[in-house]
Short mmCIF file of C-alpha atoms and ligand atoms in Angstrom, two decimals:
data_model
loop_
_atom_site.label_atom_id
_atom_site.label_comp_id
_atom_site.label_asym_id
_atom_site.label_seq_id
_atom_site.Cartn_x
_atom_site.Cartn_y
_atom_site.Cartn_z
CA UNK E 1 -32.48 -50.94 3.83
CA UNK E 2 -32.33 -47.76 1.89
CA UNK E 3 -30.73 -48.00 -1.56
CA UNK E 4 -27.82 -45.71 -2.00
CA UNK E 5 -27.83 -43.41 -4.96
CA UNK E 6 -24.97 -43.84 -7.25
CA UNK E 7 -22.41 -40.96 -7.28
CA UNK E 8 -23.44 -40.23 -10.83
CA UNK E 9 -26.98 -40.95 -11.10
CA UNK E 10 -28.58 -40.07 -14.28
CA UNK E 11 -31.53 -38.38 -12.71
CA UNK E 12 -29.60 -36.22 -10.22
CA UNK E 13 -29.41 -32.70 -11.84
CA UNK E 14 -25.94 -32.14 -13.16
CA UNK E 15 -23.64 -29.31 -12.02
CA UNK E 16 -23.16 -26.80 -14.76
CA UNK E 17 -20.33 -24.30 -14.90
CA UNK E 18 -20.64 -20.52 -15.33
CA UNK E 19 -19.19 -17.21 -15.01
CA UNK E 20 -20.65 -14.53 -12.71
CA UNK E 21 -21.27 -11.47 -14.99
CA UNK E 22 -23.16 -9.30 -12.42
CA UNK E 23 -24.25 -9.20 -8.81
CA UNK E 24 -26.87 -7.48 -6.68
CA UNK E 25 -27.34 -8.16 -3.03
CA UNK E 26 -27.04 -11.95 -2.94
CA UNK E 27 -28.30 -12.49 -6.42
CA UNK E 28 -25.90 -13.12 -9.44
CA UNK E 29 -26.34 -13.35 -12.96
CA UNK E 30 -24.52 -16.33 -14.19
CA UNK E 31 -23.46 -16.68 -17.82
CA UNK E 32 -23.16 -20.34 -19.18
CA UNK E 33 -20.51 -21.33 -21.68
CA UNK E 34 -23.19 -21.12 -24.53
CA UNK E 35 -23.87 -17.52 -23.48
CA UNK E 36 -27.14 -17.77 -21.62
CA UNK E 37 -27.56 -15.79 -18.74
CA UNK E 38 -29.35 -17.15 -15.49
CA UNK E 39 -30.36 -15.60 -12.22
CA UNK E 40 -28.93 -17.60 -9.43
CA UNK E 41 -28.87 -17.44 -5.68
CA UNK E 42 -25.87 -18.80 -3.74
CA UNK E 43 -26.71 -22.04 -1.65
CA UNK E 44 -26.02 -21.11 1.98
CA UNK E 45 -24.83 -17.92 3.63
CA UNK E 46 -21.18 -18.61 3.48
CA UNK E 47 -20.91 -18.66 -0.41
CA UNK E 48 -20.62 -15.14 -1.63
CA UNK E 49 -19.95 -15.19 -5.52
CA UNK E 50 -18.61 -11.98 -6.88
CA UNK E 51 -18.25 -10.70 -10.59
CA UNK E 52 -15.45 -12.90 -12.39
CA UNK E 53 -16.27 -16.08 -10.35
CA UNK E 54 -16.13 -19.35 -11.94
CA UNK E 55 -18.88 -21.10 -10.52
CA UNK E 56 -20.70 -24.50 -10.61
CA UNK E 57 -24.47 -24.21 -10.28
CA UNK E 58 -27.66 -26.07 -10.42
CA UNK E 59 -30.62 -25.32 -12.39
CA UNK E 60 -33.99 -24.82 -10.61
CA UNK E 61 -37.20 -24.01 -12.44
CA UNK E 62 -36.23 -20.86 -14.38
CA UNK E 63 -33.30 -19.92 -12.07
CA UNK E 64 -30.31 -21.52 -10.38
CA UNK E 65 -28.31 -21.97 -7.20
CA UNK E 66 -24.67 -21.33 -7.17
CA UNK E 67 -23.30 -24.65 -5.42
CA UNK E 68 -19.58 -24.10 -5.61
CA UNK E 69 -17.02 -21.20 -6.34
CA UNK E 70 -13.88 -22.23 -8.08
CA UNK E 71 -10.60 -21.07 -6.63
CA UNK E 72 -9.78 -17.67 -7.62
CA UNK E 73 -6.72 -16.16 -9.20
CA UNK E 74 -7.14 -13.12 -7.38
CA UNK E 75 -9.80 -11.05 -5.67
CA UNK E 76 -10.01 -7.27 -5.46
CA UNK E 77 -11.24 -5.61 -2.23
CA UNK E 78 -12.27 -2.35 -0.88
CA UNK E 79 -13.42 -1.86 2.57
CA UNK E 80 -14.26 0.72 5.26
CA UNK E 81 -14.36 0.58 9.02
CA UNK E 82 -17.76 -1.30 8.84
CA UNK E 83 -17.40 -3.98 6.40
CA UNK E 84 -14.81 -5.44 4.01
CA UNK E 85 -16.16 -5.91 0.66
CA UNK E 86 -14.75 -7.97 -2.09
CA UNK E 87 -16.14 -6.97 -5.53
CA UNK E 88 -14.39 -8.58 -8.50
CA UNK E 89 -12.28 -11.79 -9.03
CA UNK E 90 -10.04 -13.41 -11.57
CA UNK E 91 -9.02 -10.06 -13.26
CA UNK E 92 -6.15 -9.67 -15.52
CA UNK E 93 -5.61 -5.94 -14.81
CA UNK E 94 -7.12 -2.85 -13.40
CA UNK E 95 -7.71 0.34 -15.66
CA UNK E 96 -7.93 3.59 -13.53
CA UNK E 97 -9.68 6.25 -15.75
CA UNK E 98 -9.24 9.85 -14.65
CA UNK E 99 -9.58 13.02 -16.69
CA UNK E 100 -8.07 16.50 -17.34
CA UNK E 101 -11.47 17.74 -15.68
CA UNK E 102 -12.99 17.35 -13.25
CA UNK E 103 -9.66 17.59 -11.50
CA UNK E 104 -9.07 14.02 -9.90
CA UNK E 105 -8.07 13.01 -6.30
CA UNK E 106 -4.59 11.75 -6.32
CA UNK E 107 -5.28 10.02 -3.06
CA UNK E 108 -8.06 8.09 -4.78
CA UNK E 109 -5.97 7.11 -7.43
CA UNK E 110 -3.26 6.13 -5.05
CA UNK E 111 -5.90 4.15 -2.99
CA UNK E 112 -7.01 2.22 -6.20
CA UNK E 113 -3.47 1.23 -7.25
CA UNK E 114 -2.60 0.13 -3.61
CA UNK E 115 -5.83 -2.10 -3.70
CA UNK E 116 -4.63 -3.67 -7.19
CA UNK E 117 -1.13 -4.19 -5.74
CA UNK E 118 -2.56 -5.89 -2.63
CA UNK E 119 -4.43 -8.32 -4.75
CA UNK E 120 -1.48 -9.03 -7.18
CA UNK E 121 -3.27 -7.24 -10.19
CA UNK E 122 -1.52 -5.23 -12.74
CA UNK E 123 -2.65 -1.88 -13.08
CA UNK E 124 -2.71 1.05 -15.87
CA UNK E 125 -3.94 4.58 -15.88
CA UNK E 126 -5.71 6.41 -18.69
CA UNK E 127 -5.99 10.12 -18.60
CA UNK E 128 -9.05 11.46 -20.71
CA UNK E 129 -10.03 14.75 -22.20
CA UNK E 130 -6.88 15.39 -24.13
CA UNK E 131 -8.71 18.13 -26.09
CA UNK E 132 -8.74 20.18 -22.87
CA UNK E 133 -5.23 21.46 -23.47
CA UNK E 134 -4.18 23.19 -20.47
CA UNK E 135 -5.87 21.14 -17.67
CA UNK E 136 -4.64 17.87 -19.54
CA UNK E 137 -1.14 19.25 -19.47
CA UNK E 138 -1.38 19.95 -15.80
CA UNK E 139 -3.04 16.57 -14.94
CA UNK E 140 -0.41 14.77 -17.37
CA UNK E 141 2.34 16.40 -14.97
CA UNK E 142 0.55 15.22 -11.95
CA UNK E 143 0.78 11.69 -13.28
CA UNK E 144 4.67 11.95 -13.84
CA UNK E 145 5.38 10.02 -10.46
CA UNK E 146 3.08 7.07 -11.53
CA UNK E 147 4.78 7.05 -14.87
CA UNK E 148 8.32 6.98 -13.21
CA UNK E 149 7.31 4.21 -10.85
CA UNK E 150 6.24 2.09 -13.71
CA UNK E 151 2.50 2.45 -14.34
CA UNK E 152 1.56 2.67 -17.97
CA UNK E 153 -0.34 5.80 -18.57
CA UNK E 154 -2.43 6.35 -21.73
CA UNK E 155 -3.53 9.66 -23.07
CA UNK E 156 -7.17 9.63 -24.25
CA UNK E 157 -9.80 11.71 -26.07
CA UNK E 158 -12.97 9.79 -25.82
CA UNK E 159 -15.20 12.55 -27.13
CA UNK E 160 -13.39 13.28 -30.37
CA UNK E 161 -14.94 11.41 -33.27
CA UNK E 162 -11.76 10.05 -34.71
CA UNK E 163 -10.85 8.52 -31.51
CA UNK E 164 -7.37 8.29 -32.66
CA UNK E 165 -6.22 7.81 -29.14
CA UNK E 166 -8.41 4.80 -28.46
CA UNK E 167 -6.41 1.96 -30.41
CA UNK E 168 -3.23 2.14 -28.20
CA UNK E 169 -5.53 1.49 -25.20
CA UNK E 170 -7.66 -1.28 -26.95
CA UNK E 171 -4.52 -3.18 -27.73
CA UNK E 172 -3.97 -3.75 -24.05
CA UNK E 173 -7.31 -4.96 -23.60
CA UNK E 174 -7.19 -7.95 -26.05
CA UNK E 175 -7.62 -11.23 -24.34
CA UNK E 176 -8.02 -9.80 -20.84
CA UNK E 177 -10.38 -9.11 -18.16
CA UNK E 178 -9.99 -5.61 -17.27
CA UNK E 179 -11.77 -3.90 -14.33
CA UNK E 180 -12.41 -0.12 -15.15
CA UNK E 181 -12.49 2.28 -12.09
CA UNK E 182 -12.64 5.98 -12.20
CA UNK E 183 -14.30 9.11 -10.58
CA UNK E 184 -17.83 10.08 -12.21
CA UNK E 185 -17.31 12.63 -14.80
CA UNK E 186 -14.02 10.99 -16.08
CA UNK E 187 -15.59 9.31 -19.00
CA UNK E 188 -16.38 5.69 -18.07
CA UNK E 189 -19.78 5.52 -19.66
CA UNK E 190 -18.17 7.13 -22.77
CA UNK E 191 -15.50 4.48 -22.84
CA UNK E 192 -17.88 1.63 -22.31
CA UNK E 193 -20.22 2.76 -24.86
CA UNK E 194 -17.26 3.08 -27.33
CA UNK E 195 -15.93 -0.24 -26.65
CA UNK E 196 -19.05 -2.48 -25.91
CA UNK E 197 -21.52 -3.11 -28.50
CA UNK E 198 -25.08 -2.71 -27.26
CA UNK E 199 -23.84 -1.76 -23.68
CA UNK E 200 -26.71 0.40 -22.73
CA UNK E 201 -29.17 -2.40 -23.84
CA UNK E 202 -27.19 -4.97 -21.71
CA UNK E 203 -27.22 -2.68 -18.75
CA UNK E 204 -30.86 -2.42 -18.95
CA UNK E 205 -31.39 -6.23 -19.22
CA UNK E 206 -28.92 -6.91 -16.45
CA UNK E 207 -30.83 -4.58 -13.94
CA UNK E 208 -33.99 -6.13 -14.92
CA UNK E 209 -32.92 -9.48 -14.36
CA UNK E 210 -31.54 -8.63 -10.97
CA UNK E 211 -34.29 -6.29 -10.16
CA UNK E 212 -32.01 -3.54 -9.36
CA UNK E 213 -33.04 -0.07 -10.35
CA UNK E 214 -32.80 0.37 -14.21
CA UNK E 215 -31.32 3.61 -14.07
CA UNK E 216 -28.86 2.89 -10.90
CA UNK E 217 -25.65 1.29 -11.41
CA UNK E 218 -25.29 -0.29 -8.17
CA UNK E 219 -23.68 -3.65 -9.36
CA UNK E 220 -20.42 -4.49 -10.79
CA UNK E 221 -20.95 -5.81 -14.46
CA UNK E 222 -19.19 -7.69 -16.73
CA UNK E 223 -19.13 -6.78 -20.58
CA UNK E 224 -17.66 -8.62 -23.43
CA UNK E 225 -15.91 -6.83 -25.87
CA UNK E 226 -15.70 -9.23 -28.77
CA UNK E 227 -18.15 -12.03 -30.12
CA UNK E 228 -15.88 -14.79 -29.07
CA UNK E 229 -15.75 -13.65 -25.42
CA UNK E 230 -12.08 -13.38 -24.90
CA UNK E 231 -11.80 -9.73 -23.84
CA UNK E 232 -13.91 -8.09 -21.12
CA UNK E 233 -14.50 -4.80 -19.51
CA UNK E 234 -15.73 -4.77 -15.92
CA UNK E 235 -17.57 -1.70 -14.72
CA UNK E 236 -17.65 -1.14 -11.16
CA UNK E 237 -19.20 1.94 -9.49
CA UNK E 238 -17.88 3.33 -6.00
CA UNK E 239 -14.50 4.82 -6.80
CA UNK E 240 -14.98 7.59 -4.43
CA UNK E 241 -15.16 5.29 -1.30
CA UNK E 242 -12.23 3.26 -2.00
CA UNK E 243 -11.41 1.99 1.63
CA UNK E 244 -8.30 0.06 2.43
CA UNK E 245 -8.97 -1.06 5.84
CA UNK E 246 -8.16 -4.56 4.86
CA UNK E 247 -4.64 -3.77 4.53
CA UNK E 248 -2.13 -3.51 7.54
CA UNK E 249 -0.41 -0.10 7.73
CA UNK E 250 2.88 -1.88 8.10
CA UNK E 251 2.59 -3.35 4.73
CA UNK E 252 1.28 -0.24 3.17
CA UNK E 253 4.82 1.10 1.98
CA UNK E 254 5.41 -2.18 0.32
CA UNK E 255 2.19 -1.72 -2.03
CA UNK E 256 3.47 1.61 -3.33
CA UNK E 257 6.15 0.99 -5.89
CA UNK E 258 8.03 4.21 -5.25
CA UNK E 259 8.33 3.82 -1.49
CA UNK E 260 8.99 0.15 -1.81
CA UNK E 261 12.10 0.66 -3.80
CA UNK E 262 13.85 2.26 -0.84
CA UNK E 263 12.75 -0.42 1.96
CA UNK E 264 15.87 -1.96 2.34
CA UNK E 265 17.64 1.32 3.32
CA UNK E 266 16.01 1.86 6.42
CA UNK E 267 18.12 1.65 9.93
CA UNK E 268 15.42 -0.08 11.68
CA UNK E 269 13.96 -3.26 10.25
CA UNK E 270 10.29 -2.30 11.60
CA UNK E 271 10.68 1.34 10.44
CA UNK E 272 7.31 3.06 9.69
CA UNK E 273 9.05 5.58 7.63
CA UNK E 274 7.00 8.55 9.44
CA UNK E 275 9.64 9.75 11.90
CA UNK E 276 12.57 7.32 12.49
CA UNK E 277 16.05 8.48 12.18
CA UNK E 278 18.15 6.77 9.35
CA UNK E 279 14.99 6.09 7.14
CA UNK E 280 15.88 5.40 3.62
CA UNK E 281 11.96 6.23 2.35
CA UNK E 282 12.05 9.81 4.07
CA UNK E 283 15.54 10.48 2.86
CA UNK E 284 14.20 9.90 -0.71
CA UNK E 285 11.28 12.51 -0.58
CA UNK E 286 12.00 15.31 -2.67
CA UNK E 287 15.01 13.70 -4.57
CA UNK E 288 14.78 13.65 -8.30
CA UNK E 289 12.82 11.21 -10.30
CA UNK E 290 12.96 8.19 -11.01
CA UNK E 291 14.56 7.18 -7.74
CA UNK E 292 13.20 9.91 -5.64
CA UNK E 293 9.77 10.07 -3.86
CA UNK E 294 7.40 12.95 -4.88
CA UNK E 295 6.28 14.80 -1.73
CA UNK E 296 2.67 14.26 -2.48
CA UNK E 297 3.08 10.52 -2.53
CA UNK E 298 4.82 10.74 0.77
CA UNK E 299 1.98 12.91 2.20
CA UNK E 300 -0.52 10.32 0.83
CA UNK E 301 1.27 7.46 2.45
CA UNK E 302 1.38 9.46 5.79
CA UNK E 303 -2.30 10.10 5.73
CA UNK E 304 -3.18 6.41 4.49
CA UNK E 305 -0.79 4.96 7.27
CA UNK E 306 -2.62 7.07 9.90
CA UNK E 307 -6.25 6.16 8.52
CA UNK E 308 -5.23 2.38 8.62
CA UNK E 309 -4.02 2.77 12.21
CA UNK E 310 -7.20 3.75 13.49
CA UNK E 311 -9.09 1.05 15.77
CA UNK E 312 -11.77 -0.33 13.94
CA UNK E 313 -15.43 -0.43 15.39
CA UNK E 314 -15.62 -3.28 17.64
CA UNK E 315 -17.83 -6.09 16.78
CA UNK E 316 -18.09 -5.45 12.99
CA UNK E 317 -15.83 -7.83 11.69
P1 GDP Y 1 -18.71 8.89 -16.48
O1 GDP Y 1 -19.22 9.82 -15.43
O2 GDP Y 1 -17.33 8.65 -15.88
O3 GDP Y 1 -19.33 7.81 -16.92
O4 GDP Y 1 -18.32 10.18 -17.40
P2 GDP Y 1 -19.19 10.10 -18.96
O5 GDP Y 1 -18.70 9.28 -20.05
O6 GDP Y 1 -20.76 10.57 -18.63
O7 GDP Y 1 -18.69 11.78 -19.31
C1 GDP Y 1 -18.83 12.71 -18.57
C2 GDP Y 1 -18.61 14.12 -19.28
O8 GDP Y 1 -17.33 14.13 -19.83
C3 GDP Y 1 -19.68 13.84 -20.45
O9 GDP Y 1 -20.19 15.25 -20.48
C4 GDP Y 1 -18.73 13.66 -21.57
O10 GDP Y 1 -19.25 14.22 -22.87
C5 GDP Y 1 -17.60 14.25 -21.37
N1 GDP Y 1 -16.33 13.81 -22.11
C6 GDP Y 1 -15.99 12.46 -22.18
N2 GDP Y 1 -15.13 12.32 -22.84
C7 GDP Y 1 -14.36 13.50 -23.12
C8 GDP Y 1 -13.37 14.06 -23.90
O11 GDP Y 1 -12.54 13.30 -24.45
N3 GDP Y 1 -13.09 15.40 -23.73
C9 GDP Y 1 -14.19 16.19 -23.36
N4 GDP Y 1 -13.89 17.49 -23.39
N5 GDP Y 1 -15.28 15.76 -22.75
C10 GDP Y 1 -15.32 14.49 -22.67
ZN1 ZN Y 2 11.88 3.91 6.88
#
C-alpha cells in the first residue's frame, strides 16, 4: 500500500506569496515580500495572471510557477471585437494623463473613464504642459464637463525644473496603486522618470527578465514610488486602442456620470437615450452645467453605443 503524503510534508515545496509586477505573453515577473523578482509561468492554460495580482507560486530551479491567483478586488479590461483583455488588477485608482499638446481625443479619455467606472475604480485626470499657455487654456476648458461630473483634474507642468505643480498630484498617490494611462506625447515617461527612482534601469531589467524587447514597452509594469513599497505607479501602454466591447451598450449610460444623473427621468424604463420621446438624458443635452450634459459627451455616448451594438465576430469569444 502506498503511503499517503501528509498534507504539510516538510519536503514538499512550500507555496510562496508574491505580487505580479510585469507580464509579457504568458510570462510574469513576480516580486516576493522581500523584494526579490522571479520569472514565473502560470500553471495551466486557464490561469492568466495580470499585473497587480497577488499570487501563490512555487519555486522551480531559477524560476517559478504560479499556482494560484488570489481573489481580485477589481480588474481593469480593455477589449476589441476579437479579444477581451484584462491588464491590471487590484488598483486603487486610474490616472489619465493628457496634455495641452498634442491635442487629446476626448473620446479616448471618455473610454478610459468608462472602463474604470465599469471596474469600480476611481479615476482622476491630469492635464500636462501648463507652460503652453493658450493650448493649455483651451484643453482645460475642454475638461470642464469632467470637472463638473466630479473627476478631479490636476494641472501639471512636468517639464519645468521647479515642478511646483507636482506635489498636489503626488499627495494623491500616497499609499495607493495608481495605473497611469495616456496618449503618447502627453508626458507619461516624464512623469514616471520624475517620480520613480531608477525607472529606466528597472524597465531594462524587466524587459531583459521577460525577454521582451529592451526598447519596446509592450507590457504593463508596476513601479514602486517609495522604499517601503506602499505607493505604486503602474505604467500601461496602449491607450489608443481602448476597446470597450466587454460592456453592454445598455449599461453605457450608467458608466457616464453626467448621463447617469438623468437616468431616472426617462419615460421608458428601457430607454436607450438615442431617439425615444420623453427621454431625460437627451432633454439635458446642452443645458447649463453642472446638471446639463455637454453636447460632446452626448455625441460620444451615441458613437460608443453604436460601436458596442455591432455584432461581434463569430467564434472568437
Ligand atoms: P510620453 O510619450 O507620454 O511618454 O511623453 P514624454 O514624457 O516622452 O513627453 C513627450 C514630450 O513632451 C517630450 O518632448 C517632453 O519633453 C515634452 N513635455 C513633457 N512635459 C512637458 C511640459 O510640461 N511642457 C512642455 N512644453 N513639454 C513637455
Ligand atoms: Zn432616455
